[in-house]
Amino acid sequence: MKDVNVGICGLGTVGGGTFNVLTRNASLITGRTGFNLRIARVATRTPRKEFDLGDIPFSTDIFDVVNDPSVDVVVELIGGYDTARELVLAAIRNGKHVVTANKALIAVHGNEIFEAAAKQNVIVSYEAGVAGGIPVIKAVREGMAANRVDWIAGIINGTGNYILTEMRAGREFAEVLKEAQDLGYAEADPTFDVEGIDAAHKLTILASAGFGVPLQFEKAYTEGISEITPYDIAHAEILGYRIKHLGIARRRDEGIELRVHPTLVPRSHLIAQVDGVLNAVLVDGDAVGQTMYYGPGAGDEATASAVIADIIDAARSVAAKSNQRVPYLGFEPAAMEDLPVLPMEDVQSAYYLRIQALDRPGVLAKVASILSEHGINIESIMQKESELKDGRIPVIILTHTVQERQINRAIEELEALSDIDEKVVRIRAENFN
Ligand SMILES: NC(=O)C1=CN([C@@H]2O[C@H](COP(=O)(O)OP(=O)(O)OC[C@H]3O[C@@H](n4cnc5c(N)ncnc54)[C@H](O)[C@@H]3O)[C@@H](O)[C@H]2O)C=CC1
Ligand SMILES: N[C@@H](CC=O)C(=O)O
Ligand code: NA
């Protein structure tokens, strides 16, 4: 039986999970593929005693893996931008297929990496990088290949969803973040999780694979969950909504929306039920309609599941001595459309507004009049006498869908009123129509 040789770079959370699943399920994988996935070399900065490498060659220099002539598939699981980029480009130069879980690398350096890989005709795959163990890249790139994809929206950061879920149950942000780190869910720098950078990396990749546009991470709008308060979580619930951190990409005639931010979603929608480290991605195609992909977005073996599926695809190519591959971003390069990313002011959304107003007669009428002057219709309004504190009372408003430009102008005017002396809190809302 043929061996396909795999070299693993990085033996942390995902590397460790990959090693364990590859070892534990070796014969099952052989039964599915007809060849033997052999771990030919492992490299990581610090050796880990809990993994019994037996006679597998080990080094602390990851470049030993890409320079090992026996290695067919290089698996990059070190994370980060720079060294990972050098490593992957070196592997490609050496004619090796590459599997990575590194969405930061693909979102930022993917255009360059795919161009280099195309010249060598090697596979570079990244399923584990987007929504962890959920095979969503396979679904969008291959399963939905017949469709024009119109929009994609998803919970695509496990750490953030874990934090929002636990906050809803009354727990503190900082305590839950520490727990997510201990469980191996968070990025090396957890601000990537809580400030939406990680979700923007993943959304950038999803939008490219769905719409056939180049990767444009630098143009994505990114807002995290660090400003979300228990008060807003509770009041969204009263209005029939749940706050989720979403990545949203929408194709419009003028360009694409590419945005990551906390979002009110109807509590009755399936996506509102997605809790903890789970992720879910909604993809709308013109032929199939709305589809949803759901499962663990982070964690050692859950992520390893996607890494190994990619290794198997690359290994099939090695075993068959074939040069056939699915286009990196689902479209042939000549068919990619360089659609502009629309400015946030052009985005269309509904909004949740929390206005801290002085308890004076006529304030509500002034607020309603400013919104109306800007063409903003109110879906619901809530003010509770019991919340009067220090002479101020919160007014909660849910608007109909408008352009972000209209809301920005209205908020400027609201904040200029003498009856309002705090910043207006604004959270976008989606109904997925
Ligand atoms: N943890 C998770 O649930 C998920 C992580 N990812 C991605 O997978 C990648 C790895 O993440 P984790 O396993 O969580 O990180 P980790 O920090 O647990 O593991 C990284 C490993 O690589 C080693 N390493 C880093 N730089 C190195 C270098 N220059 N030379 C030698 N060894 C080096 C580290 O010593 C460590 O053992 C990242 O790109 C991450 O974004 C993707 C999906 C889920
Ligand atoms: N830190 C990421 C890991 C997976 O991509 C997350 O929490 O989703
Ligand atoms: Na995935």
Short mmCIF file of C-alpha atoms and ligand atoms in Angstrom, two decimals:
data_model
loop_
_atom_site.label_atom_id
_atom_site.label_comp_id
_atom_site.label_asym_id
_atom_site.label_seq_id
_atom_site.Cartn_x
_atom_site.Cartn_y
_atom_site.Cartn_z
CA MET A 1 0.00 0.00 0.00
CA LYS A 2 1.26 3.46 -0.89
CA ASP A 3 2.46 5.83 1.85
CA VAL A 4 1.74 9.56 1.53
CA ASN A 5 4.15 11.48 3.76
CA VAL A 6 2.87 14.27 5.96
CA GLY A 7 5.05 16.81 7.78
CA ILE A 8 3.51 18.69 10.72
CA CYS A 9 4.78 22.17 11.67
CA GLY A 10 3.52 23.28 15.10
CA LEU A 11 2.39 20.86 17.81
CA GLY A 12 0.10 23.10 19.87
CA THR A 13 -3.69 22.85 20.22
CA VAL A 14 -4.46 22.08 16.56
CA GLY A 15 -1.15 20.32 15.82
CA GLY A 16 -1.66 18.09 18.84
CA GLY A 17 -5.26 17.32 17.84
CA THR A 18 -4.11 16.53 14.29
CA PHE A 19 -1.37 14.19 15.55
CA ASN A 20 -3.83 12.36 17.83
CA VAL A 21 -6.61 11.93 15.26
CA LEU A 22 -4.20 10.91 12.49
CA THR A 23 -2.72 8.29 14.81
CA ARG A 24 -5.98 7.06 16.34
CA ASN A 25 -7.95 6.86 13.07
CA ALA A 26 -5.09 5.73 10.80
CA SER A 27 -6.69 2.48 9.67
CA LEU A 28 -10.12 4.10 9.22
CA ILE A 29 -8.54 6.76 6.99
CA THR A 30 -6.70 4.08 5.01
CA GLY A 31 -10.02 2.28 4.60
CA ARG A 32 -11.49 5.43 3.08
CA THR A 33 -8.55 6.38 0.88
CA GLY A 34 -6.65 3.25 -0.03
CA PHE A 35 -3.31 4.68 1.08
CA ASN A 36 -1.44 5.20 4.31
CA LEU A 37 -1.09 8.72 5.71
CA ARG A 38 2.33 8.51 7.33
CA ILE A 39 3.54 11.24 9.70
CA ALA A 40 7.02 11.59 8.25
CA ARG A 41 8.29 14.52 10.34
CA VAL A 42 7.17 16.81 13.16
CA ALA A 43 8.66 20.18 14.10
CA THR A 44 7.67 22.53 16.87
CA ARG A 45 9.46 25.04 19.08
CA THR A 46 9.10 23.10 22.32
CA PRO A 47 8.90 19.29 22.41
CA ARG A 48 5.76 17.96 24.16
CA LYS A 49 6.12 14.79 26.20
CA GLU A 50 2.41 13.91 26.02
CA PHE A 51 2.80 12.99 22.35
CA ASP A 52 4.60 9.70 21.78
CA LEU A 53 6.39 10.39 18.50
CA GLY A 54 8.14 6.99 18.51
CA ASP A 55 10.68 7.01 15.68
CA ILE A 56 9.11 9.98 13.82
CA PRO A 57 11.96 12.45 13.12
CA PHE A 58 11.53 15.54 15.31
CA SER A 59 13.17 18.98 15.25
CA THR A 60 12.56 22.45 16.64
CA ASP A 61 13.21 24.03 13.20
CA ILE A 62 10.01 24.01 11.14
CA PHE A 63 12.01 24.58 7.94
CA ASP A 64 13.40 21.03 8.38
CA VAL A 65 9.91 19.87 7.40
CA VAL A 66 9.72 21.82 4.14
CA ASN A 67 13.28 20.83 3.25
CA ASP A 68 12.70 17.11 3.87
CA PRO A 69 12.51 15.54 0.39
CA SER A 70 10.33 12.70 1.68
CA VAL A 71 7.51 15.04 2.80
CA ASP A 72 4.63 15.27 0.28
CA VAL A 73 2.22 17.46 2.29
CA VAL A 74 3.33 20.24 4.68
CA VAL A 75 0.83 21.07 7.43
CA GLU A 76 1.29 24.60 8.79
CA LEU A 77 -0.10 24.91 12.31
CA ILE A 78 2.21 27.50 13.87
CA GLY A 79 -0.08 30.53 13.36
CA GLY A 80 0.94 34.17 12.76
CA TYR A 81 1.68 36.10 9.58
CA ASP A 82 5.40 36.32 8.80
CA THR A 83 7.17 33.06 9.58
CA ALA A 84 4.09 31.15 8.41
CA ARG A 85 4.22 33.05 5.08
CA GLU A 86 7.93 32.21 4.62
CA LEU A 87 7.30 28.60 5.54
CA VAL A 88 4.37 28.16 3.16
CA LEU A 89 6.15 29.91 0.26
CA ALA A 90 9.23 27.71 0.85
CA ALA A 91 7.06 24.58 0.87
CA ILE A 92 5.45 25.67 -2.42
CA ARG A 93 8.86 26.37 -3.97
CA ASN A 94 9.85 22.83 -3.00
CA GLY A 95 6.80 21.50 -4.86
CA LYS A 96 4.88 20.38 -1.77
CA HIS A 97 1.16 20.59 -1.14
CA VAL A 98 0.23 22.74 1.85
CA VAL A 99 -2.56 22.46 4.42
CA THR A 100 -3.03 25.29 6.89
CA ALA A 101 -5.45 26.29 9.66
CA ASN A 102 -4.13 29.82 9.52
CA LYS A 103 -6.88 32.19 8.37
CA ALA A 104 -4.78 35.26 9.20
CA LEU A 105 -2.16 34.04 6.73
CA ILE A 106 -4.68 33.30 3.98
CA ALA A 107 -6.71 36.51 4.45
CA VAL A 108 -3.60 38.73 4.38
CA HIS A 109 -1.12 36.85 2.15
CA GLY A 110 -3.47 34.49 0.29
CA ASN A 111 -3.40 36.30 -3.07
CA GLU A 112 0.42 36.02 -3.15
CA ILE A 113 0.43 32.43 -1.85
CA PHE A 114 -2.16 31.21 -4.37
CA GLU A 115 -0.31 32.85 -7.24
CA ALA A 116 2.92 31.09 -6.22
CA ALA A 117 1.08 27.79 -5.70
CA ALA A 118 -0.60 28.01 -9.12
CA LYS A 119 2.83 28.33 -10.79
CA GLN A 120 3.97 25.11 -9.08
CA ASN A 121 0.55 23.51 -9.50
CA VAL A 122 0.38 22.48 -5.86
CA ILE A 123 -2.62 22.46 -3.56
CA VAL A 124 -2.94 24.99 -0.72
CA SER A 125 -5.99 24.33 1.43
CA TYR A 126 -7.35 26.05 4.48
CA GLU A 127 -10.66 24.46 5.54
CA ALA A 128 -9.71 24.46 9.24
CA GLY A 129 -9.10 28.20 9.08
CA VAL A 130 -12.77 29.07 8.52
CA ALA A 131 -15.29 27.98 11.15
CA GLY A 132 -12.93 25.29 12.48
CA GLY A 133 -14.31 21.78 12.06
CA ILE A 134 -17.32 22.76 9.90
CA PRO A 135 -16.62 21.81 6.26
CA VAL A 136 -17.89 25.19 5.08
CA ILE A 137 -15.18 25.92 2.51
CA LYS A 138 -15.91 22.59 0.88
CA ALA A 139 -19.63 23.48 0.93
CA VAL A 140 -19.19 26.95 -0.57
CA ARG A 141 -16.41 26.16 -3.03
CA GLU A 142 -17.68 22.81 -4.25
CA GLY A 143 -21.14 22.04 -2.90
CA MET A 144 -22.54 25.39 -4.04
CA ALA A 145 -20.54 25.63 -7.27
CA ALA A 146 -23.74 25.80 -9.36
CA ASN A 147 -25.01 28.90 -7.52
CA ARG A 148 -24.59 32.61 -7.66
CA VAL A 149 -23.95 33.29 -3.97
CA ASP A 150 -25.76 36.47 -2.90
CA TRP A 151 -24.91 36.69 0.77
CA ILE A 152 -23.10 34.92 3.58
CA ALA A 153 -23.61 35.58 7.27
CA GLY A 154 -22.22 33.70 10.19
CA ILE A 155 -21.01 33.28 13.72
CA ILE A 156 -17.40 32.62 12.84
CA ASN A 157 -15.47 33.12 16.06
CA GLY A 158 -15.91 30.44 18.70
CA THR A 159 -14.29 32.42 21.50
CA GLY A 160 -16.56 35.44 20.94
CA ASN A 161 -19.69 33.29 20.77
CA TYR A 162 -18.63 31.47 23.92
CA ILE A 163 -18.20 34.79 25.73
CA LEU A 164 -21.56 36.24 24.57
CA THR A 165 -23.34 33.01 25.50
CA GLU A 166 -21.90 32.96 29.01
CA MET A 167 -22.53 36.71 29.47
CA ARG A 168 -26.19 36.05 28.72
CA ALA A 169 -26.13 33.67 31.68
CA GLY A 170 -24.75 36.47 33.86
CA ARG A 171 -21.01 35.73 33.81
CA GLU A 172 -18.20 38.31 33.54
CA PHE A 173 -16.46 38.96 30.20
CA ALA A 174 -12.88 38.63 31.55
CA GLU A 175 -13.52 35.40 33.44
CA VAL A 176 -15.10 33.72 30.39
CA LEU A 177 -12.33 34.88 28.06
CA LYS A 178 -9.75 33.28 30.38
CA GLU A 179 -11.77 30.04 30.27
CA ALA A 180 -11.85 30.13 26.43
CA GLN A 181 -8.07 30.58 26.43
CA ASP A 182 -7.60 27.64 28.81
CA LEU A 183 -9.77 25.49 26.53
CA GLY A 184 -7.48 26.31 23.56
CA TYR A 185 -10.16 28.24 21.63
CA ALA A 186 -8.60 31.71 21.62
CA GLU A 187 -5.93 33.07 19.30
CA ALA A 188 -2.38 33.59 20.64
CA ASP A 189 -3.39 37.27 20.89
CA PRO A 190 -7.02 37.13 22.11
CA THR A 191 -7.75 40.69 20.95
CA PHE A 192 -8.02 39.01 17.51
CA ASP A 193 -11.07 37.19 18.89
CA VAL A 194 -12.73 39.90 20.95
CA GLU A 195 -12.11 42.79 18.53
CA GLY A 196 -13.39 40.89 15.49
CA ILE A 197 -10.08 40.59 13.60
CA ASP A 198 -10.22 36.80 13.50
CA ALA A 199 -13.82 36.89 12.25
CA ALA A 200 -12.81 39.45 9.60
CA HIS A 201 -10.02 37.12 8.41
CA LYS A 202 -12.57 34.32 8.02
CA LEU A 203 -15.22 36.53 6.40
CA THR A 204 -12.66 37.80 3.89
CA ILE A 205 -11.97 34.21 2.84
CA LEU A 206 -15.66 33.23 2.73
CA ALA A 207 -16.55 36.25 0.61
CA SER A 208 -13.79 35.45 -1.87
CA ALA A 209 -14.79 31.80 -2.13
CA GLY A 210 -18.48 32.69 -2.40
CA PHE A 211 -18.41 35.69 -4.74
CA GLY A 212 -15.19 35.08 -6.70
CA VAL A 213 -13.49 38.31 -5.57
CA PRO A 214 -9.83 38.69 -4.54
CA LEU A 215 -9.00 38.58 -0.82
CA GLN A 216 -9.32 42.13 0.57
CA PHE A 217 -8.95 41.85 4.34
CA GLU A 218 -7.74 45.44 4.71
CA LYS A 219 -11.12 46.71 3.45
CA ALA A 220 -13.28 44.70 5.87
CA TYR A 221 -15.15 46.68 8.54
CA THR A 222 -14.28 45.21 11.92
CA GLU A 223 -16.02 45.76 15.24
CA GLY A 224 -15.70 43.40 18.22
CA ILE A 225 -17.73 42.48 21.28
CA SER A 226 -15.71 44.28 23.96
CA GLU A 227 -18.29 47.12 24.26
CA ILE A 228 -21.33 44.85 24.57
CA THR A 229 -22.96 45.20 27.99
CA PRO A 230 -25.21 42.81 29.95
CA TYR A 231 -27.85 45.60 29.82
CA ASP A 232 -28.00 45.53 25.99
CA ILE A 233 -27.96 41.71 25.91
CA ALA A 234 -30.98 41.64 28.28
CA HIS A 235 -32.90 44.39 26.44
CA ALA A 236 -32.34 42.82 23.04
CA GLU A 237 -33.92 39.67 24.50
CA ILE A 238 -36.95 41.66 25.68
CA LEU A 239 -37.37 42.97 22.12
CA GLY A 240 -37.28 39.36 20.82
CA TYR A 241 -33.67 39.46 19.61
CA ARG A 242 -30.33 37.94 20.65
CA ILE A 243 -26.96 39.63 20.25
CA LYS A 244 -24.54 37.56 18.16
CA HIS A 245 -21.19 38.55 16.69
CA LEU A 246 -21.62 38.11 12.94
CA GLY A 247 -19.56 38.35 9.81
CA ILE A 248 -21.78 39.51 6.93
CA ALA A 249 -20.83 39.61 3.24
CA ARG A 250 -23.43 40.70 0.73
CA ARG A 251 -23.17 41.08 -3.02
CA ARG A 252 -24.91 44.22 -4.29
CA ASP A 253 -24.92 45.71 -7.80
CA GLU A 254 -22.41 48.39 -6.80
CA GLY A 255 -20.01 46.13 -4.90
CA ILE A 256 -19.85 43.96 -1.80
CA GLU A 257 -20.56 44.58 1.86
CA LEU A 258 -17.83 43.05 4.05
CA ARG A 259 -18.45 43.67 7.73
CA VAL A 260 -18.00 42.11 11.14
CA HIS A 261 -19.91 43.44 14.15
CA PRO A 262 -22.26 42.53 17.00
CA THR A 263 -25.74 42.04 15.56
CA LEU A 264 -29.26 41.59 16.89
CA VAL A 265 -30.78 38.47 15.31
CA PRO A 266 -34.39 37.31 15.85
CA ARG A 267 -34.51 34.86 18.76
CA SER A 268 -36.70 32.59 16.66
CA HIS A 269 -34.00 32.22 13.96
CA LEU A 270 -31.84 29.07 14.03
CA ILE A 271 -28.67 31.14 14.26
CA ALA A 272 -29.82 32.60 17.60
CA GLN A 273 -29.72 29.07 19.07
CA VAL A 274 -26.04 28.60 18.19
CA ASP A 275 -24.27 28.87 21.53
CA GLY A 276 -20.88 28.39 23.12
CA VAL A 277 -17.91 27.53 20.90
CA LEU A 278 -20.23 26.48 18.09
CA ASN A 279 -20.21 28.40 14.82
CA ALA A 280 -22.85 28.61 12.09
CA VAL A 281 -22.64 30.00 8.58
CA LEU A 282 -25.67 30.90 6.47
CA VAL A 283 -25.05 30.92 2.72
CA ASP A 284 -27.69 32.10 0.28
CA GLY A 285 -27.45 30.79 -3.29
CA ASP A 286 -29.76 31.67 -6.19
CA ALA A 287 -30.54 28.03 -6.94
CA VAL A 288 -30.52 26.33 -3.56
CA GLY A 289 -31.81 29.22 -1.40
CA GLN A 290 -30.63 29.59 2.20
CA THR A 291 -28.36 26.90 3.62
CA MET A 292 -26.77 26.74 7.08
CA TYR A 293 -23.62 24.96 8.22
CA TYR A 294 -23.22 24.38 11.94
CA GLY A 295 -20.70 22.82 14.31
CA PRO A 296 -17.60 23.39 16.46
CA GLY A 297 -15.67 26.50 15.41
CA ALA A 298 -12.57 25.82 17.50
CA GLY A 299 -10.88 23.21 19.65
CA ASP A 300 -8.12 20.65 19.13
CA GLU A 301 -9.73 17.58 17.55
CA ALA A 302 -12.69 19.46 16.02
CA THR A 303 -10.24 21.62 14.07
CA ALA A 304 -8.04 18.61 13.33
CA SER A 305 -11.03 17.03 11.61
CA ALA A 306 -10.92 19.77 8.95
CA VAL A 307 -7.10 19.77 8.76
CA ILE A 308 -7.10 16.03 8.06
CA ALA A 309 -9.88 16.25 5.47
CA ASP A 310 -7.63 18.70 3.59
CA ILE A 311 -4.58 16.44 4.05
CA ILE A 312 -6.62 13.57 2.55
CA ASP A 313 -7.59 15.69 -0.50
CA ALA A 314 -3.93 16.61 -1.08
CA ALA A 315 -2.82 13.02 -0.48
CA ARG A 316 -5.33 11.71 -3.03
CA SER A 317 -3.66 13.98 -5.55
CA VAL A 318 -0.21 12.65 -4.57
CA ALA A 319 -1.39 9.03 -4.64
CA ALA A 320 -3.04 9.49 -8.05
CA LYS A 321 -0.04 11.47 -9.39
CA SER A 322 -2.67 13.96 -10.57
CA ASN A 323 -2.33 17.68 -11.17
CA GLN A 324 -6.06 18.26 -10.83
CA ARG A 325 -7.19 20.60 -8.08
CA VAL A 326 -10.17 22.75 -7.15
CA PRO A 327 -9.34 26.47 -7.72
CA TYR A 328 -7.98 27.92 -4.47
CA LEU A 329 -10.83 30.37 -4.07
CA GLY A 330 -13.39 28.37 -6.01
CA PHE A 331 -13.08 30.36 -9.27
CA GLU A 332 -10.50 30.29 -12.05
CA PRO A 333 -8.29 33.39 -11.63
CA ALA A 334 -9.43 34.87 -14.96
CA ALA A 335 -13.05 34.72 -13.78
CA MET A 336 -12.45 36.61 -10.52
CA GLU A 337 -14.30 39.94 -10.36
CA ASP A 338 -12.55 42.85 -8.69
CA LEU A 339 -15.76 44.20 -7.10
CA PRO A 340 -15.19 47.14 -4.72
CA VAL A 341 -15.87 46.75 -1.02
CA LEU A 342 -18.61 49.29 -0.21
CA PRO A 343 -18.00 51.92 2.47
CA MET A 344 -19.91 51.33 5.72
CA GLU A 345 -22.07 54.41 5.11
CA ASP A 346 -23.60 52.56 2.12
CA VAL A 347 -24.48 49.48 4.14
CA GLN A 348 -28.19 48.79 4.76
CA SER A 349 -29.28 47.52 8.15
CA ALA A 350 -31.81 47.87 10.94
CA TYR A 351 -30.49 49.35 14.20
CA TYR A 352 -30.91 49.01 17.94
CA LEU A 353 -30.30 52.38 19.60
CA ARG A 354 -29.90 53.02 23.32
CA ILE A 355 -30.25 56.69 24.14
CA GLN A 356 -29.51 57.84 27.67
CA ALA A 357 -31.90 60.81 27.92
CA LEU A 358 -32.42 63.34 30.71
CA ASP A 359 -35.83 62.83 32.29
CA ARG A 360 -37.47 65.95 30.85
CA PRO A 361 -40.87 66.40 29.20
CA GLY A 362 -40.82 66.26 25.40
CA VAL A 363 -37.53 64.32 25.00
CA LEU A 364 -39.18 61.36 23.31
CA ALA A 365 -40.91 63.66 20.83
CA LYS A 366 -37.55 65.30 19.94
CA VAL A 367 -35.90 61.89 19.43
CA ALA A 368 -38.77 60.67 17.25
CA SER A 369 -38.71 63.87 15.23
CA ILE A 370 -34.94 63.63 14.49
CA LEU A 371 -35.30 60.01 13.37
CA SER A 372 -38.26 60.90 11.18
CA GLU A 373 -36.40 63.85 9.58
CA HIS A 374 -33.74 61.36 8.49
CA GLY A 375 -36.30 58.97 7.01
CA ILE A 376 -35.85 56.41 9.80
CA ASN A 377 -38.96 54.42 10.73
CA ILE A 378 -39.28 53.06 14.25
CA GLU A 379 -40.14 49.38 14.65
CA SER A 380 -40.40 49.54 18.45
CA ILE A 381 -39.58 51.90 21.29
CA MET A 382 -39.14 51.09 24.99
CA GLN A 383 -38.70 53.27 28.06
CA LYS A 384 -39.18 52.05 31.64
CA GLU A 385 -39.84 54.42 34.52
CA SER A 386 -38.19 51.84 36.82
CA GLU A 387 -34.86 52.48 35.04
CA LEU A 388 -34.79 56.18 35.97
CA LYS A 389 -31.41 56.80 37.66
CA ASP A 390 -29.48 60.04 38.36
CA GLY A 391 -32.10 61.99 36.40
CA ARG A 392 -31.54 59.89 33.25
CA ILE A 393 -33.69 57.25 31.64
CA PRO A 394 -32.67 54.92 28.79
CA VAL A 395 -34.75 54.96 25.59
CA ILE A 396 -34.38 51.79 23.51
CA ILE A 397 -35.36 52.00 19.86
CA LEU A 398 -35.40 49.40 17.11
CA THR A 399 -35.50 50.88 13.62
CA HIS A 400 -36.52 49.53 10.24
CA THR A 401 -33.80 48.93 7.64
CA VAL A 402 -32.07 52.15 6.54
CA GLN A 403 -28.71 53.20 5.17
CA GLU A 404 -25.95 53.53 7.74
CA ARG A 405 -25.43 57.10 6.49
CA GLN A 406 -28.93 58.04 7.73
CA ILE A 407 -28.33 56.57 11.17
CA ASN A 408 -24.94 58.31 11.48
CA ARG A 409 -26.47 61.73 10.72
CA ALA A 410 -29.38 61.10 13.12
CA ILE A 411 -27.02 60.03 15.93
CA GLU A 412 -24.93 63.19 15.42
CA GLU A 413 -28.08 65.29 15.90
CA LEU A 414 -29.31 63.25 18.86
CA GLU A 415 -25.96 63.63 20.63
CA ALA A 416 -26.08 67.38 20.02
CA LEU A 417 -29.37 67.70 21.98
CA SER A 418 -29.01 69.24 25.45
CA ASP A 419 -31.28 66.45 26.74
CA ILE A 420 -28.76 63.76 25.80
CA ASP A 421 -25.31 63.96 27.38
CA GLU A 422 -23.93 60.48 26.70
CA LYS A 423 -22.95 58.72 23.49
CA VAL A 424 -25.78 56.86 21.78
CA VAL A 425 -25.21 53.09 21.74
CA ARG A 426 -25.86 51.62 18.29
CA ILE A 427 -25.97 47.89 17.43
CA ARG A 428 -26.96 46.67 13.96
CA ALA A 429 -29.84 44.20 13.51
CA GLU A 430 -30.49 41.60 10.75
CA ASN A 431 -33.56 39.64 9.74
CA PHE A 432 -31.87 37.60 6.93
CA ASN A 433 -34.40 38.43 4.24
N1 LIG B 1 -7.09 26.72 18.51
C1 LIG B 1 -8.11 26.56 17.68
O1 LIG B 1 -9.20 26.11 18.07
C2 LIG B 1 -7.97 26.91 16.25
C3 LIG B 1 -6.80 27.44 15.74
N2 LIG B 1 -6.69 27.72 14.41
C4 LIG B 1 -5.43 28.21 13.87
O2 LIG B 1 -4.49 27.15 13.95
C5 LIG B 1 -3.18 27.68 14.10
C6 LIG B 1 -2.54 27.11 15.35
O3 LIG B 1 -3.31 27.47 16.46
P1 LIG B 1 -3.15 26.73 17.88
O4 LIG B 1 -2.84 25.31 17.69
O5 LIG B 1 -4.34 27.12 18.66
O6 LIG B 1 -1.89 27.50 18.45
P2 LIG B 1 -0.88 27.02 19.56
O7 LIG B 1 -0.19 28.23 20.07
O8 LIG B 1 -1.54 26.11 20.53
O9 LIG B 1 0.18 26.15 18.73
C7 LIG B 1 1.16 26.66 17.88
C8 LIG B 1 2.39 25.77 17.99
O10 LIG B 1 3.34 26.17 17.02
C9 LIG B 1 4.60 26.33 17.64
N3 LIG B 1 5.34 27.38 16.93
C10 LIG B 1 4.93 28.66 16.71
N4 LIG B 1 5.85 29.33 16.00
C11 LIG B 1 6.85 28.48 15.78
C12 LIG B 1 8.11 28.58 15.10
N5 LIG B 1 8.48 29.72 14.51
N6 LIG B 1 8.91 27.49 15.07
C13 LIG B 1 8.54 26.34 15.67
N7 LIG B 1 7.36 26.17 16.31
C14 LIG B 1 6.53 27.22 16.35
C15 LIG B 1 4.31 26.72 19.09
O11 LIG B 1 5.39 26.38 19.93
C16 LIG B 1 3.05 25.89 19.37
O12 LIG B 1 3.37 24.59 19.82
C17 LIG B 1 -3.36 29.21 14.14
O13 LIG B 1 -3.18 29.72 12.85
C18 LIG B 1 -4.81 29.37 14.58
O14 LIG B 1 -5.36 30.58 14.16
C19 LIG B 1 -7.72 27.50 13.53
C20 LIG B 1 -8.90 26.99 13.96
C21 LIG B 1 -9.13 26.67 15.36
N1 LIG B 2 -9.77 31.69 17.96
C1 LIG B 2 -10.62 31.10 16.97
C2 LIG B 2 -10.16 29.71 16.68
C3 LIG B 2 -10.74 29.17 15.46
O1 LIG B 2 -10.64 29.69 14.37
C4 LIG B 2 -12.05 31.08 17.47
O2 LIG B 2 -12.27 31.25 18.66
O3 LIG B 2 -12.94 30.90 16.64
NA NA B 3 -13.95 24.77 8.31
#
